[in-house]
Structures are given as C-alpha cells and as structure tokens.
XYZ file of C-alpha atoms in Angstrom:
597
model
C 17.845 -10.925 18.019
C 20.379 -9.563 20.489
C 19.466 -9.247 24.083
C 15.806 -8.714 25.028
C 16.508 -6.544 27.513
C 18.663 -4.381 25.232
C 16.164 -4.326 22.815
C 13.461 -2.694 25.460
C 16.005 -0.064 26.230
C 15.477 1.459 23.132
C 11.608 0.197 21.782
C 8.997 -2.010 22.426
C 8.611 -5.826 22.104
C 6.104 -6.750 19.608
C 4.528 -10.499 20.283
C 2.922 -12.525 17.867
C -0.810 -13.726 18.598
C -2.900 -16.163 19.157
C -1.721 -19.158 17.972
C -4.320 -21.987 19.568
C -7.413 -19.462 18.124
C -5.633 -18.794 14.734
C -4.667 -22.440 13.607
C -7.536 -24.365 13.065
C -6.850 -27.521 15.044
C -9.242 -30.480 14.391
C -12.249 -30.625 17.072
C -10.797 -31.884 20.882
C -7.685 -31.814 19.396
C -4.530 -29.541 21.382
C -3.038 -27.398 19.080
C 0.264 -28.705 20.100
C -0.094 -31.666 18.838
C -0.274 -30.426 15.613
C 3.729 -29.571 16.156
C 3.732 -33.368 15.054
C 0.730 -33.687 13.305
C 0.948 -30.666 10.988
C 4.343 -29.257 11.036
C 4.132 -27.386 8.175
C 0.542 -25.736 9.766
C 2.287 -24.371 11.830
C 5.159 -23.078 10.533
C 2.937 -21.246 8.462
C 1.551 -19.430 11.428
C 4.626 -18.762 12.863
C 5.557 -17.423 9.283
C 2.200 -15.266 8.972
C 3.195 -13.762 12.395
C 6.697 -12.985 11.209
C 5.614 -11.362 8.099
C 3.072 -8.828 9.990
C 6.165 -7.316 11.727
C 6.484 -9.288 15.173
C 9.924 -8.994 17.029
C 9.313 -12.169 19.068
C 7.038 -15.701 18.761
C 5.914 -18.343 21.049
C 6.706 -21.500 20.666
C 3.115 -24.020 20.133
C 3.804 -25.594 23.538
C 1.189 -23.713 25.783
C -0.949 -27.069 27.273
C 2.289 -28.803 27.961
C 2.241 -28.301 31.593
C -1.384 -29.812 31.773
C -0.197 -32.476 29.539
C 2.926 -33.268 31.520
C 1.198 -33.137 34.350
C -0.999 -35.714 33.842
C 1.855 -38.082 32.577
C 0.487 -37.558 29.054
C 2.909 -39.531 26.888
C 4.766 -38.150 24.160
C 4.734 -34.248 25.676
C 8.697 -34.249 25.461
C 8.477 -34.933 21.908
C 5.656 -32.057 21.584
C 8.214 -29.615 23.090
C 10.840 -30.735 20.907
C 8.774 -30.261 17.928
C 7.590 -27.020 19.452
C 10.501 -25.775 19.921
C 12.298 -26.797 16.418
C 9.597 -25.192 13.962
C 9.646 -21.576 15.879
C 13.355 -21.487 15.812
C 13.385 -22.825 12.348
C 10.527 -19.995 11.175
C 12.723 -17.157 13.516
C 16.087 -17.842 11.835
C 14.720 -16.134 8.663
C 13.417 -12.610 10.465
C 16.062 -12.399 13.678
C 13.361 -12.340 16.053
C 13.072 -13.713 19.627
C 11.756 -16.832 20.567
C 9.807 -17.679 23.967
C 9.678 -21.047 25.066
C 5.816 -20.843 25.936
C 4.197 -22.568 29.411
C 0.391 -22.102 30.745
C -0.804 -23.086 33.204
C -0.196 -26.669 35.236
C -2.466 -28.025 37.743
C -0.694 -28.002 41.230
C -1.919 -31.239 43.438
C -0.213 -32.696 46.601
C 0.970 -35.620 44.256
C 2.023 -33.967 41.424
C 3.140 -29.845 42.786
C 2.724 -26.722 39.936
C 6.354 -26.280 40.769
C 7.441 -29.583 39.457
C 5.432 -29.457 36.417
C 6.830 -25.864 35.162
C 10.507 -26.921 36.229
C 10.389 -30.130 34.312
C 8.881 -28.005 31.260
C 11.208 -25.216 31.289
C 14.552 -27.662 31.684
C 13.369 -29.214 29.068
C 13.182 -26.253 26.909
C 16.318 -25.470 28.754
C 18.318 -28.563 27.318
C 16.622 -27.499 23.821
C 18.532 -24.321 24.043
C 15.676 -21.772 25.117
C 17.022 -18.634 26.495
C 13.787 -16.744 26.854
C 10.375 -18.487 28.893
C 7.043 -17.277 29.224
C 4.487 -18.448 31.578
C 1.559 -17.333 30.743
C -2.220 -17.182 31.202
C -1.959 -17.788 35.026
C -4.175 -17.491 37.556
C -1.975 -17.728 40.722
C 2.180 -17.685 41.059
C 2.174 -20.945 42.909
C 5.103 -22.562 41.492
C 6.476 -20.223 39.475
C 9.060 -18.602 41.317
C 10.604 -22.124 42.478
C 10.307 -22.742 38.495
C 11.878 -19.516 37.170
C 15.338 -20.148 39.874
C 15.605 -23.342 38.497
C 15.626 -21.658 34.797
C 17.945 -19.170 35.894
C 20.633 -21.815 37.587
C 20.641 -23.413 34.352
C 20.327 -20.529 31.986
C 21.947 -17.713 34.126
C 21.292 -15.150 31.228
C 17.734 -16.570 31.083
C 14.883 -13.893 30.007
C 11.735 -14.598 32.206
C 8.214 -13.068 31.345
C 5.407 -13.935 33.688
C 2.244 -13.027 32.220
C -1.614 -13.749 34.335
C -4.730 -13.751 33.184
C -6.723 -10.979 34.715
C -10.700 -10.022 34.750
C -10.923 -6.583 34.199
C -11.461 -6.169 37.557
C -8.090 -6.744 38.453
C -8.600 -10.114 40.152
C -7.994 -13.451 38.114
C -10.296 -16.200 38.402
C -8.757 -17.796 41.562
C -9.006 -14.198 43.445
C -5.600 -13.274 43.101
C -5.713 -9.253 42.887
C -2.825 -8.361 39.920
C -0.941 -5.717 42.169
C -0.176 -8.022 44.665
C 0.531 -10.762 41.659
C 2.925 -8.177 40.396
C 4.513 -6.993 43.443
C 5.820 -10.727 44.520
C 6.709 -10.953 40.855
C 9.081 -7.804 41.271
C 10.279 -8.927 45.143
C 11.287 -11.738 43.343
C 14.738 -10.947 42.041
C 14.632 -13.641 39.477
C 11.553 -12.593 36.944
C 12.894 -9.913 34.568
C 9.274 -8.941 33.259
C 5.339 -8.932 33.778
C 2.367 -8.743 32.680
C -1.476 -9.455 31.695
C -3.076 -11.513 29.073
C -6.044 -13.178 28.145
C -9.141 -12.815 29.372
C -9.335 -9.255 29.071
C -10.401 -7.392 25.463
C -7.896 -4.499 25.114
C -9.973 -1.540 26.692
C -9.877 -3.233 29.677
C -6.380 -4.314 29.383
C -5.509 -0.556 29.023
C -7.365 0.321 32.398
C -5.287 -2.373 34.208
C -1.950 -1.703 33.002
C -2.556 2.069 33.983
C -3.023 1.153 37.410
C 0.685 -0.795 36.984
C 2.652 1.514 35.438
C 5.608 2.747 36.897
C 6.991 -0.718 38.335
C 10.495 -1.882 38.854
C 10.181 -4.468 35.797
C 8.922 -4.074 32.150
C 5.045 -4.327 31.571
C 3.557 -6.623 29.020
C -0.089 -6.482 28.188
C -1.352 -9.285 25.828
C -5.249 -8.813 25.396
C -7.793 -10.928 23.647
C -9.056 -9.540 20.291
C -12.219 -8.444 21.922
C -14.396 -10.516 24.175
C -16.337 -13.449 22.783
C -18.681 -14.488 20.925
C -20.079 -17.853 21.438
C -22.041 -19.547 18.509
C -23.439 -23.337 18.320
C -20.553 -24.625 17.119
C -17.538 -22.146 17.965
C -16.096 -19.096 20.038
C -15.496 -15.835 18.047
C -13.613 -12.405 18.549
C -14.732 -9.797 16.546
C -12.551 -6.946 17.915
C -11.528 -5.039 14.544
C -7.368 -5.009 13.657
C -7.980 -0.837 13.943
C -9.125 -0.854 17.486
C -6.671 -2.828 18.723
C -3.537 -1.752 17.579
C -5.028 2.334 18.730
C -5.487 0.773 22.294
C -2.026 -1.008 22.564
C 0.138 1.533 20.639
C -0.940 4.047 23.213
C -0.336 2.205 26.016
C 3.348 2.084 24.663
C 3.021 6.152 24.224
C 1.888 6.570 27.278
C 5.241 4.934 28.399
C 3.150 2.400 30.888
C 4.087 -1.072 28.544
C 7.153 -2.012 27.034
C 6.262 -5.626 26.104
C 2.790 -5.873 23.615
C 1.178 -8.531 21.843
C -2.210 -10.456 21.400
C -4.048 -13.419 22.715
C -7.407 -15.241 21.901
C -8.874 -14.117 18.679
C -5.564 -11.696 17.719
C -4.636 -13.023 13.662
C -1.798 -11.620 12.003
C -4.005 -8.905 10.875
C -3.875 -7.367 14.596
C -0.020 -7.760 15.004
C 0.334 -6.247 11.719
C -1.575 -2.959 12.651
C -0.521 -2.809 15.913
C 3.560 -2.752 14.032
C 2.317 0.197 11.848
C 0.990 1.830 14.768
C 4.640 1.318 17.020
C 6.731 1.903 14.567
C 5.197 5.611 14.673
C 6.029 6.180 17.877
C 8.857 7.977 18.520
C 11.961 6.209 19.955
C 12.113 6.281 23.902
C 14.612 5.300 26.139
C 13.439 3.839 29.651
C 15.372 6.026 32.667
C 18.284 4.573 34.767
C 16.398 3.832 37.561
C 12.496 3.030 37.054
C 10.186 4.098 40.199
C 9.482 1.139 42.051
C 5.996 -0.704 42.661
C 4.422 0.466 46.204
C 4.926 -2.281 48.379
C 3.011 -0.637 51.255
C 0.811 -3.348 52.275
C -2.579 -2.202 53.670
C -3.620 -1.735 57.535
C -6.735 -3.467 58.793
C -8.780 -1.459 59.487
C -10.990 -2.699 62.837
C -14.369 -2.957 61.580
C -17.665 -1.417 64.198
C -19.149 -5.031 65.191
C -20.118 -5.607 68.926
C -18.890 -9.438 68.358
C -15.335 -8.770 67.155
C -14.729 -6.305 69.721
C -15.642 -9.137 72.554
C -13.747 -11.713 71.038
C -10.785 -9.589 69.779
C -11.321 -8.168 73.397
C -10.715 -11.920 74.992
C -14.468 -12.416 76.248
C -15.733 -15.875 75.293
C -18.747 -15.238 72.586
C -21.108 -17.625 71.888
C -21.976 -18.006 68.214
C -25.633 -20.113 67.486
C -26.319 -21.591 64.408
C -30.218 -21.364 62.752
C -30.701 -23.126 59.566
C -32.833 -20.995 56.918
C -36.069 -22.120 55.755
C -36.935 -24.124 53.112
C -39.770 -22.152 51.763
C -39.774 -18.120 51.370
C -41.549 -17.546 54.818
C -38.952 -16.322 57.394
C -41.652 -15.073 60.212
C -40.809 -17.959 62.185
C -36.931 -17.701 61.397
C -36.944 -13.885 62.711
C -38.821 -15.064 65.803
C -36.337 -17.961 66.712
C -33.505 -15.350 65.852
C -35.149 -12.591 68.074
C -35.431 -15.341 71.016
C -31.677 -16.709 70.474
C -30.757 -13.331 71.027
C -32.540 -12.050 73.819
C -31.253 -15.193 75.356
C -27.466 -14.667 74.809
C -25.952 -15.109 71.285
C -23.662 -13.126 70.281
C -23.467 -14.339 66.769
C -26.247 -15.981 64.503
C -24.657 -18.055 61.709
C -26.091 -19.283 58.799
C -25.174 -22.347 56.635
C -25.842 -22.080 52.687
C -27.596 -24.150 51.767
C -26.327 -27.773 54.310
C -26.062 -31.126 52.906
C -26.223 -29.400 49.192
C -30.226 -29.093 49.754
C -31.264 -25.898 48.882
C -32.786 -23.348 51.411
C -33.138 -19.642 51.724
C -30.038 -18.152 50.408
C -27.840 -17.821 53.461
C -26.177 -14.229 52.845
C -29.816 -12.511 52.134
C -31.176 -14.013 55.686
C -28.271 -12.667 57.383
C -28.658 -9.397 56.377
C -32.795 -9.488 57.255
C -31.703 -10.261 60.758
C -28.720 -7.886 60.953
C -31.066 -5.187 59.572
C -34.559 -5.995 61.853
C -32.641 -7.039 64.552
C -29.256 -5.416 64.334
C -27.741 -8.992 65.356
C -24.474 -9.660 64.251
C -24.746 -12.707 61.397
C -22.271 -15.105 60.110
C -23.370 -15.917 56.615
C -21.707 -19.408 55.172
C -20.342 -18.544 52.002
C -19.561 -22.073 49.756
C -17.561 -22.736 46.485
C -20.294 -24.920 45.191
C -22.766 -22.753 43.858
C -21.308 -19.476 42.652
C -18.260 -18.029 40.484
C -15.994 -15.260 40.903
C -18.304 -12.711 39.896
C -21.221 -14.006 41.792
C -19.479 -14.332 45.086
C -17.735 -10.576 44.716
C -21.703 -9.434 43.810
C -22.488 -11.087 46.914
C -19.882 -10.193 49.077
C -20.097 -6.494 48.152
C -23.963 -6.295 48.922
C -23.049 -7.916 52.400
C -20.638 -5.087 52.784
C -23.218 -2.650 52.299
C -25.360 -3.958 54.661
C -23.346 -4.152 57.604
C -22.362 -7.791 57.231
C -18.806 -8.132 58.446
C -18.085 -11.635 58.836
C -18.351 -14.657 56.753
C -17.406 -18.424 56.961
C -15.441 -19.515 53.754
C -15.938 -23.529 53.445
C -16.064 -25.693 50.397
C -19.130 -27.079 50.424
C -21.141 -30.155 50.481
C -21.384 -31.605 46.463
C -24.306 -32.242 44.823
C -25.022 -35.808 44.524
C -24.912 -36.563 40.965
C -26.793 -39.446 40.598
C -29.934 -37.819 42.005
C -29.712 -34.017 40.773
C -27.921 -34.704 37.556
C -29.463 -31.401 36.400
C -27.642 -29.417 39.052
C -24.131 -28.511 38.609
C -21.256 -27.747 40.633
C -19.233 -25.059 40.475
C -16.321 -25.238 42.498
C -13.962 -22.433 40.711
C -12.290 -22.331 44.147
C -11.439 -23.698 47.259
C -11.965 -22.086 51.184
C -8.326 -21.060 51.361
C -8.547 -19.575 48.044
C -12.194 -18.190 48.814
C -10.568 -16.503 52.006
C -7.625 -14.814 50.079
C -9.966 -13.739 47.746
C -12.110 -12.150 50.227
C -9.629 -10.630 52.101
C -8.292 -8.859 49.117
C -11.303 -6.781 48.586
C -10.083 -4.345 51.068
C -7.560 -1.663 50.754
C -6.937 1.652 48.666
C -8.362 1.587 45.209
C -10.383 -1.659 45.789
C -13.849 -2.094 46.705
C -14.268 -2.167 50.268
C -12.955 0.671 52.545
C -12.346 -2.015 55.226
C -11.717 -5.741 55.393
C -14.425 -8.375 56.065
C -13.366 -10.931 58.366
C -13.410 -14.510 57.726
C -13.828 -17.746 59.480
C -13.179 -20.781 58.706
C -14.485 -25.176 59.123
C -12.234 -27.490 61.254
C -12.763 -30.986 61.472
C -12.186 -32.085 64.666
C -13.079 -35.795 63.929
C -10.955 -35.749 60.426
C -9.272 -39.395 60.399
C -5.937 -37.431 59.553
C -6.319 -34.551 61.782
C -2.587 -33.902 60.687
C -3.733 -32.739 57.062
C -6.692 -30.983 58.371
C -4.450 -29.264 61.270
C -1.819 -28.661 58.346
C -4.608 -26.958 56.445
C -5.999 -25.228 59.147
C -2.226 -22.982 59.162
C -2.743 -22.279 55.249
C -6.111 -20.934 55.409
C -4.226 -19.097 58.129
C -2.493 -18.080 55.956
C -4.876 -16.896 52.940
C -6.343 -14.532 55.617
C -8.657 -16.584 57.857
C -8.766 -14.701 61.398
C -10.401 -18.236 63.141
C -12.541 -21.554 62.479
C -15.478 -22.614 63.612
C -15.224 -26.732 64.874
C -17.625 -29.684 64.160
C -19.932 -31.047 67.063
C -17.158 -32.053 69.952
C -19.059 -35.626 71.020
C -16.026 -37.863 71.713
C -12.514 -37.484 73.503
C -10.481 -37.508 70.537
C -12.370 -34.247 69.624
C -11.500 -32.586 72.598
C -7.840 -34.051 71.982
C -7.623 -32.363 68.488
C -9.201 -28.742 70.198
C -6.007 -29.019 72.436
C -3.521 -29.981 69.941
C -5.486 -27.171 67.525
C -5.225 -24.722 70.014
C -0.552 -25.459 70.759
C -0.028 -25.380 67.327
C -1.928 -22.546 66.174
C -1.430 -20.420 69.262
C -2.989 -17.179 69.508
C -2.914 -16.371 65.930
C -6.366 -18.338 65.608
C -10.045 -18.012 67.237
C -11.279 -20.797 67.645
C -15.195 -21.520 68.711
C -15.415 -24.800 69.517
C -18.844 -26.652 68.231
C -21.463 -28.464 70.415
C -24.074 -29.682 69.217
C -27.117 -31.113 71.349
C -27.558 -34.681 70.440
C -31.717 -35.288 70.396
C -32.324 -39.057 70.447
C -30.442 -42.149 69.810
C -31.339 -42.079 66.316
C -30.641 -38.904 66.073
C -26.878 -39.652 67.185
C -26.696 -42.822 64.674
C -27.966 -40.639 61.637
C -25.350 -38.062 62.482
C -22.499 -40.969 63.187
C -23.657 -42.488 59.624
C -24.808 -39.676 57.351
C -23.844 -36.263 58.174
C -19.898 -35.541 57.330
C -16.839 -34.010 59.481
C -19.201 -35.222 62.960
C -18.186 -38.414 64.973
C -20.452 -39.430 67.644
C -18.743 -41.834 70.680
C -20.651 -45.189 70.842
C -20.513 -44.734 74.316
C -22.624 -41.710 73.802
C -25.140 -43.268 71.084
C -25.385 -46.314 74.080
C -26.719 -43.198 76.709
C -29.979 -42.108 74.773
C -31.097 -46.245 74.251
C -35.194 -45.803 75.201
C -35.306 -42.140 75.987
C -38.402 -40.097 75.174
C -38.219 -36.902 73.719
C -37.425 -34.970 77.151
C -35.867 -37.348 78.434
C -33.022 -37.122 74.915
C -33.070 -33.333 75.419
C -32.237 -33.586 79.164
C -28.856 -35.906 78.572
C -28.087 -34.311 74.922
C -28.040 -30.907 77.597
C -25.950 -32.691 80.000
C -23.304 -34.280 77.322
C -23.032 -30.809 75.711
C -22.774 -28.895 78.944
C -20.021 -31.819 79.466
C -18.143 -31.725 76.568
C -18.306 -27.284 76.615
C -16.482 -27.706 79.844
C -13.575 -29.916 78.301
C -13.470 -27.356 75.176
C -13.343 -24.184 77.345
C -9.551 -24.059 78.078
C -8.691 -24.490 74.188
C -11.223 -22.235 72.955
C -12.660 -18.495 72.815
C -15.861 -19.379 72.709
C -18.806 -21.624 71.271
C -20.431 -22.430 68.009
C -23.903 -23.778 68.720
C -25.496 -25.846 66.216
C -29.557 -25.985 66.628
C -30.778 -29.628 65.964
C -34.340 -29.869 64.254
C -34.838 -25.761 65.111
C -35.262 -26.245 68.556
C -35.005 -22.955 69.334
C -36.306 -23.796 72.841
C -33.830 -26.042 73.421
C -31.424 -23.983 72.809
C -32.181 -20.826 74.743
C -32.003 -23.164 77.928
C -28.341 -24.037 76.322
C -27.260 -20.745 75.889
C -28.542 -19.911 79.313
C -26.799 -22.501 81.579
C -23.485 -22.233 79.430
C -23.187 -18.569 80.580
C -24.229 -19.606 84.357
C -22.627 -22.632 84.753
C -19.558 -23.040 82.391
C -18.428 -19.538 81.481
C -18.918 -18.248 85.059
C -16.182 -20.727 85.780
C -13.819 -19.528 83.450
C-alpha cells in the first residue's frame, strides 16, 4: 500500500478484526504464541481478513508489552514471528500492516515507556513503518514511545487507539477528550481513536462527540457486548448491524480509520467493506478544525469550609468513625455535639482497617442533610469499580457533598476473609484525576468536587511519600490530610511538606489524642502510617482513664502548637468515640493555640 496518510485523503481505512477472539487459542494460552506454535493458524486469519476486503492488518503481537514486561523469555522471537506471517499474508493483497502493541504495565522498576519503546524498536529493526497502540487505558508512556519510533522511522505512521466505556472515561478515569487532546498537542501521533470495550452504538455516540479534530479518527468497536457462558465469552452483535453503525460514521465524515475488536470475524469486516465501498468518495479539507483545547474553569463550589480555608482561616476538620450496626442515633448526636463545639468539617473513613462499617459516603450525606454540616466522606479503591465509585460520587453531588478524601485503602487480609475480594482498579492519584474530571461542559457535574488527599508523616521514606504527595498534586488533589503527629520527626516532615509543596497544597495536620499506654503501643504496633515516640508511650505508664485523657490532651495540645506554622488547620481523629473528649479538644485548640496564631 502506498502512504497511509495518502490513502485517507481520498477513503477510509478498513482494519481487520479481532484476531485474539477469532483464533481459537488453546485454554490460558496467548494467542501470540501461536505465531510459533501455529503459524499456519494464523496466517489463515490474517488470510480470512484479507479476503473480506480489509486495507490494513495487525500483526498477532498485542500481549507483547505485558510479556516483555515481565521479562517473559522468548517475546523477541514472538514479534519476529508476528511480524513475518502478516507481512507474508499482506504481500498477496497490498494492504498495510500495523505493528500491534497493548497495553504494558508501568511500575517504578520497569516504566510503560520502556516497555512500548523496546517493543516498537523492535518492530522498528523488523522493518515496521506503521504502529498501533491500542486498547489503552491511560497515555503514560506513549508519547516518550511514539518519539522514539519517529527518530528511528521518521516517516513512521502512529495510531493510538484507548479503550473507552461508553461513558467516555476508560477504566483508569481517563475522560477520552482530554486523552485525545494530548494525543493531538502531541506533534508526533498522526492518528486516534477508540476501541474495545465499547459495542458499536456506543462507539458511534463517542466518536460524535470527537469529530472535527486536528488528526484522523479511528473507531474499532467490539462486535456487541458480551456474553458470558460457563465456559466462554461471546459477542453476538449481527455482521448487518455493525457494518450500518460504522459505515455511517464514515458518512457522516466524523471517522476516517474503521475496524473491529472483540468478537468482530471476517464476516463483520466483510459487510462493513460492502457498506464503504458505497459511500461516495470524499476528500478531507486542507485544514481540519482543530480539537477545543479550552480547558475548563473551576468553578468555586457554595461550602462554608472551603471558603474559610481558601479564605486563609485555620479550619478544624474532626474525624467520627461510622457505626458498625445500622443505628446512627448516637452517630448524629456525637456529630450534632462536635459541631456545636467547633468543627468545621466532619470526616468519615470507609470502612478503617478493611472492617466494614456504615458506608462512609451515605453517613455523610445524613449529617450534611439533618445537620447541614459540611462532611468529608473517605472514598477507597478497595471496594468499588469505576462504575460504582462514579454512581457514588454523582449521588454525593446531588446531595450537597463537595469534598472527598481519595486514599487507597487498607487490604483485606486474605487469610481471614478469603471470601472477600479486593478490588483495587485504581490508585488515589488515579482516583483523584478521575474525580476531578467529572466536572466541566458536557460531563456530569456542573462544578468540580474537591479532593483531599493521605500523607504519611511517619513513612520510613518520607522522600517517596513527599514525591507522591506532588503527583497526586498533580492528578487534581487541592490538599492532604496527615497521620497522628506524636513524634518530632513528624513535625519535621509537616515542615519539609509544607517548603516543598508551598502554597499550592492545604494541608491539615492530624492529632490524634493518645488514651492510655496501651492504647499508644497498639497504635505503635498495629495501626499503619502512625508512629508513636517511646518517649511518649513511657508518659501514660500507670495512668487511669482521666488521668490518660488529661496528658493525651496535653501531648496533642503540644504537638498542634509545633504543627501550626506548617499547616492550615487540623484533622482530629476521635479515639474510641469519645466525643466528650473531643469537644474539650476542639475547645482549648481554638482558645489556646489558634488564638495565638
């Protein structure tokens, strides 16, 4: 084939399908190793493919970034193979061939970008001149990736395709405009587009709301969505259907790029060819309209503790723990008292330690509703998926909730609750990003939520944690919320917290009131991120129960007033539900330590 991006100037690009759901690979087998296994399998495929009319194939290489990754021996010779039998079966038509990456897992030991470079040089060396990555969730990597493609294959053609829910988001939260805008910022990617995931309906929806960008559209849906049986995964979406939905995307000038993914047979590809090749001919302009780049203004959301601490007041955030059982009389009580005695801010943790309690987010929006307190809702990666965290988030919205803390969560411990699973799709910075996206024109809430985030104070490599304290800075945090400050080296960390991160961060500094010497050796021992001085643990040796609230007062009074100058404000955390205790907290830090500031 000559030039792809000749070709698009006068029709579309027809892709094959789905080669990992068409070949029948042996049971927790990768398809791609049937490029050695079963050469002539898959020539077939790439054959069957041909024959139904497609102007382009992927090479059977998709896992190799997972494989190569993971130091998986033998994946050079799996690209090799790869790479041989779709040229081989393309010499006979003309058509295209796309050296084909998914996705690699990006780790601090082994980066995405290093994976897809190493991948695509290969391929390179082979004597690929056209690269998809597809199926992606994020770009990280990619763009370091596709320069590396292009300084070895300067005429390189680059398609970057991401898997997208058909609510525009992909499973890691990424929304696909802003995907697609970085893709088009770029410079170096010379198309874009969607696949997987979606069934073509849906597909058709999305790539409507991306029309008119500065690079060619591709849209590769699944055949429909699935079917899962005992022993397989289906797609029953009929040939008919959808070659009518991807043929008038291409009418409706919006794609230039088409083919299929999961559950799309040569059947699809060939009635999706009839369908094309009755289009009329059309020529793109000279000088496409270019993808808004117009990034949304927050908007400043009505919430009496936002405006104080956006306004420089120090707040003082408290922290209840829900109940265990479905009663929350008491819980509205203790909440009503915290308040009347000062709080600005009632937070909630979901569901501490992995135990389960009364779901955090509903509690918050009881009180903010009875008591029109402003809550703080911990939202964790643990326990819920994409969908159920946007279904949660979006009720929140509605009922006034405007901030959340994004943390990862406590796991389950296997060994006990072997029945309970993790879910983890995510992590906080992710979580955040995802969050913040919600917001804007066209999405789902008018006005962004704001979102906190955990700091370790007592982290034995407070440079990591301080490192990613600036990239969940960076995914859209506006502050963090610190573990109990019992020891110097806390206070240390608040400072060195507070230089680096300047005034870009709020930061409520925790205390927590320690109860009893046993109290403070359970908490040293058992409960992560807190780190109680021995000195400290020494203090509360033969104390009675008055006497341990008295000095855990003293010691937090003590170690608020070392906090104060790197902090705007305090996070509270109420030992045992003491509410008591705590009112007499609140109360003497506003006389005595935030009088002084």
């Amino acid at each position: 084939m000559d030039d792809i991006r000749a070709f698009l100037s006068r029709k579309p690009l027809l892709f094959d399908g789905g080669m990992g759901t068409y070949y029948k690979a042996a049971p927790g087998t990768d398809c791609e190793q049937a490029n050695l296994t079963d050469p002539a399998g898959v020539r077939k495929v790439h054959a069957e493919y041909l024959a139904a009319g497609a102007d382009a194939i992927k090479t059977n290489t998709f896992s190799l970034p997972r494989l190569a990754a993971g130091h998986v021996p033998g994946w050079e010779k799996l690209a090799d193979a790869g790479w041989k039998l779709a040229a081989e079966a393309a010499a006979e038509t003309g058509a295209a061939v796309f050296a084909d990456l998914g996705p690699a897992p990006d780790t601090e030991a082994v980066p995405a970008a290093q994976v897809y470079t190493a991948v695509a040089e290969r391929f390179a060396a082979l004597g690929a001149k056209n690269f998809l990555f597809e199926t992606l969730s994020s770009d990280v990597g990619i763009l370091e990736a596709v320069r590396a493609v292009k300084a070895q294959v300067p005429e390189a053609f680059v398609l970057v395709s991401f898997a997208v829910l058909p609510d525009g988001y992909t499973r890691e939260g990424v929304y696909c405009k802003d995907l697609v805008r970085r893709m088009t910022e770029s410079g170096c990617v010379d198309a874009v587009g969607l696949n997987c995931v979606s069934a073509p309906g849906a597909m058709r929806t999305l790539a409507r709301g991306l029309a008119g960008g500065a690079l060619p559209l591709s849209v590769m849906p699944n055949a429909g969505y699935p079917v899962v049986t005992r022993t397989q995964v289906r797609y029953q979406g009929k040939p008919e259907y959808f070659a009518r939905e991807l043929s008038g995307m291409a009418a409706e000038g919006a794609v230039r790029i088409l083919g299929g993914c999961c559950g799309t047979t040569p059947a699809h590809i060939a009635a999706l060819r009839a369908a094309l090749d009755a289009l009329p001919e059309r020529k793109l302009s000279a000088e496409p309209a270019k993808l808004s780049t117009t990034e949304v203004k927050p908007v400043e959301n009505d919430d009496a503790f936002l405006r104080k601490l956006n306004a420089g007041e120090k707040v003082i955030a408290i922290e209840l723990d829900s109940p265990r059982n479905a009663d929350l009389t008491g819980y509205l009580e203790g909440a009503r008292k915290l308040q009347a005695a000062g709080a600005d801010l009632l937070t909630i943790a979901d569901c501490p330690i992995a135990q389960a309690r009364m779901d955090s987010s509903l509690v918050a929006c009881r009180v903010h509703r009875e008591l029109g307190m402003c809550t703080l809702p911990h939202m964790t990666c643990r326990d819920r998926n994409l969908n159920a965290t946007k279904a949660l988030l979006l009720g929140l919205y509605a009922e006034g909730v405007r901030e959340v803390l994004a943390i990862t969560g406590d796991p389950i411990p296997t060994a006990e609750r072997d029945e309970v699973k993790n879910v983890y799709q995510f992590n906080s910075r992710k979580l955040a990003q995802y969050i913040v996206s919600l917001a804007g024109e066209d999405r789902e809430m008018p006005t962004p939520m704001t979102v906190f985030g955990a700091l370790n104070l007592n982290a034995r490599n407070f440079d990591v944690e301080l490192r990613r304290a600036g990239e969940k800075l960076e995914n859209g945090m506006s502050g963090f919320l610190t573990q109990p400050v019992l020891s110097e080296q806390a206070v240390e960390n608040l400072r060195r917290t507070r230089e680096t991160l300047g005034s870009r961060a709020k930061i409520l500094a925790g205390i927590m009131p320690v109860v009893s010497q046993r109290n403070a050796i359970f908490m040293e021992n058992e409960i992560n991120g807190i780190h109680v001085d021995e000195e400290i643990i020494q203090k509360f040796a033969g104390l009675d129960r008055t006497g341990g609230e008295e000095l855990g007062l003293a010691i937090s009074l003590e170690m608020a007033r070392k906090a104060l100058p790197y902090a705007d404000g305090f996070y509270l955390m109420t030992p045992f539900n003491r509410v008591a205790l705590m009112e007499r907290l609140i109360a003497q830090l506003r006389t005595e330590v935030l009088q002084e500031s």
